[in-house]
Coordinates of C-alpha atoms and ligand atoms in Angstrom, one line a residue:
M1 CA -2.9 3.9 -16.0
Y2 CA -4.7 2.4 -13.6
K3 CA -6.5 4.8 -10.7
C4 CA -7.8 3.0 -7.6
K5 CA -11.5 1.8 -8.0
Y6 CA -11.4 2.0 -3.6
F7 CA -9.0 4.0 -2.3
K8 CA -9.0 8.1 -3.3
L9 CA -5.6 10.0 -3.6
Y10 CA -5.9 10.9 -0.3
E11 CA -5.8 7.9 1.1
L12 CA -1.9 6.8 -0.4
V13 CA -0.1 10.4 -0.5
P14 CA 1.0 12.5 2.7
P15 CA -1.0 16.1 2.9
E16 CA 2.4 18.0 2.6
I17 CA 2.8 16.7 -1.0
Y18 CA -1.1 16.4 -1.7
K19 CA -2.6 18.3 -4.5
G20 CA -6.3 16.9 -5.1
E21 CA -7.5 14.1 -6.8
D22 CA -6.6 14.6 -10.2
Y23 CA -3.3 15.6 -9.4
L24 CA -1.8 13.0 -12.5
K25 CA 1.9 12.7 -11.0
H26 CA 0.6 11.6 -8.0
W27 CA -0.8 8.2 -9.5
F28 CA 2.3 8.2 -11.1
I29 CA 3.9 7.6 -8.6
F30 CA 3.0 4.2 -8.0
D31 CA 3.3 0.8 -9.4
D32 CA 0.3 0.2 -10.5
R33 CA -0.1 -3.4 -9.1
C34 CA 0.5 -2.5 -5.9
L35 CA -3.1 -0.3 -6.6
R36 CA -4.5 -3.1 -8.6
A37 CA -3.7 -5.1 -5.6
I38 CA -5.7 -3.3 -3.0
D39 CA -8.5 -2.9 -4.9
I40 CA -8.0 -6.7 -5.2
I41 CA -7.9 -7.2 -1.4
R42 CA -10.4 -4.5 -0.8
E43 CA -13.1 -6.2 -2.7
K44 CA -12.6 -9.5 -1.4
F45 CA -12.4 -8.7 2.4
G46 CA -13.9 -5.2 2.8
K47 CA -13.3 -2.8 4.2
C48 CA -9.4 -1.1 4.8
V49 CA -7.9 1.6 5.9
V50 CA -4.4 3.5 4.7
N51 CA -3.8 7.0 5.7
T52 CA -6.3 8.6 8.2
W53 CA -4.8 12.5 7.8
K54 CA -7.8 13.7 5.4
G55 CA -10.3 13.0 8.5
G56 CA -8.2 14.6 11.0
G57 CA -6.5 11.1 11.8
S58 CA -2.5 11.0 12.2
H59 CA -1.5 8.3 9.8
R60 CA -0.1 9.7 6.6
Y61 CA 2.8 7.5 5.8
R62 CA 1.2 4.2 5.2
G63 CA 1.3 4.9 1.6
F64 CA 3.9 6.9 -0.7
R65 CA 6.3 8.2 1.6
P66 CA 8.6 10.9 0.1
F67 CA 12.5 10.8 0.3
T68 CA 12.5 13.4 3.2
C69 CA 10.1 11.1 5.6
D70 CA 12.3 9.2 8.2
I71 CA 9.9 6.7 9.3
G72 CA 10.3 3.2 8.6
A73 CA 13.8 1.9 6.5
Y74 CA 16.0 4.5 4.6
Y75 CA 15.1 2.2 1.3
S76 CA 11.8 1.5 2.0
Q77 CA 9.5 0.7 -1.4
H78 CA 6.9 2.9 0.1
K79 CA 9.9 5.4 -1.0
F80 CA 9.0 4.5 -4.5
G81 CA 5.0 4.0 -5.0
R82 CA 5.7 0.4 -4.4
A83 CA 4.6 -0.7 -1.2
I84 CA 1.2 0.5 1.2
D85 CA -0.2 -0.3 4.6
L86 CA -3.6 -1.2 4.6
V87 CA -5.5 -2.0 7.6
P88 CA -8.9 -4.3 6.8
L89 CA -11.9 -3.2 9.2
D90 CA -14.1 -6.4 7.9
E91 CA -12.0 -9.1 8.3
D92 CA -8.9 -10.1 10.7
V93 CA -5.4 -9.1 9.1
N94 CA -3.6 -12.0 9.6
T95 CA -6.5 -14.1 7.5
V96 CA -5.8 -11.3 4.7
R97 CA -2.3 -12.0 5.1
Q98 CA -2.0 -16.2 5.1
Y99 CA -4.7 -15.4 1.9
L100 CA -2.5 -13.1 -0.1
I101 CA 0.7 -15.6 1.0
D102 CA -1.9 -18.9 0.1
T103 CA -2.0 -17.7 -3.3
K104 CA 1.5 -15.8 -3.7
G105 CA 0.6 -13.0 -3.7
L106 CA -2.3 -12.6 -5.9
D107 CA -0.1 -15.0 -8.6
G108 CA 2.7 -12.5 -8.5
L109 CA 0.9 -8.8 -7.8
I110 CA 2.5 -8.8 -5.1
T111 CA 6.1 -9.6 -4.2
G112 CA 6.9 -9.0 -0.4
I113 CA 5.0 -9.3 2.6
E114 CA 5.6 -8.3 6.1
L115 CA 4.9 -10.5 9.0
D116 CA 4.2 -10.4 12.3
V117 CA 3.2 -6.9 12.3
D118 CA -0.7 -5.4 13.2
W119 CA -1.1 -3.9 9.5
L120 CA -0.8 -5.7 6.5
H121 CA 1.9 -4.2 4.6
I122 CA 2.1 -5.3 0.9
D123 CA 4.3 -4.4 -1.8
C124 CA 5.9 -5.3 -5.5
R125 CA 9.4 -4.9 -5.4
N126 CA 12.1 -6.7 -7.5
Y127 CA 11.8 -10.3 -6.5
N128 CA 11.0 -13.3 -8.3
G129 CA 8.7 -15.0 -6.2
L130 CA 7.0 -13.8 -2.9
Y131 CA 9.3 -12.3 0.0
L132 CA 8.7 -12.6 3.1
F133 CA 10.3 -10.2 5.8
R134 CA 9.8 -9.5 9.6
P135 CA 10.0 -5.5 11.2
Ligands
ZN201 ZN1 4.5 -1.0 5.0

């Protein structure tokens, strides 16, 4: 099992389901490619924010979204543990996104990237290549 080096579980799941960092079933939710990808991005580009609810912020659905969550698409990759929205703090989001496109999604780790948004949506959907889409 892969656990993130740089991200806590509370950054990846919403408060209504969070049961602590060692609750394995929540790590099991995620496709490990997604978790590996955000660690690589963090290592290369510096600090990135995902969910902020633990510190009193409003973001809670940037990682896993329960099926009861009506934010985003009905079959959003977030609902399958295959998507994460990052906000890079030390680097421009477009620079990071372009790097991921140029490296073909970190050599295939990432298969979906959303364009024209202020955050960095990455996912590892069932796709051969890199699926680029707009909101
Ligand atoms: Zn997203």
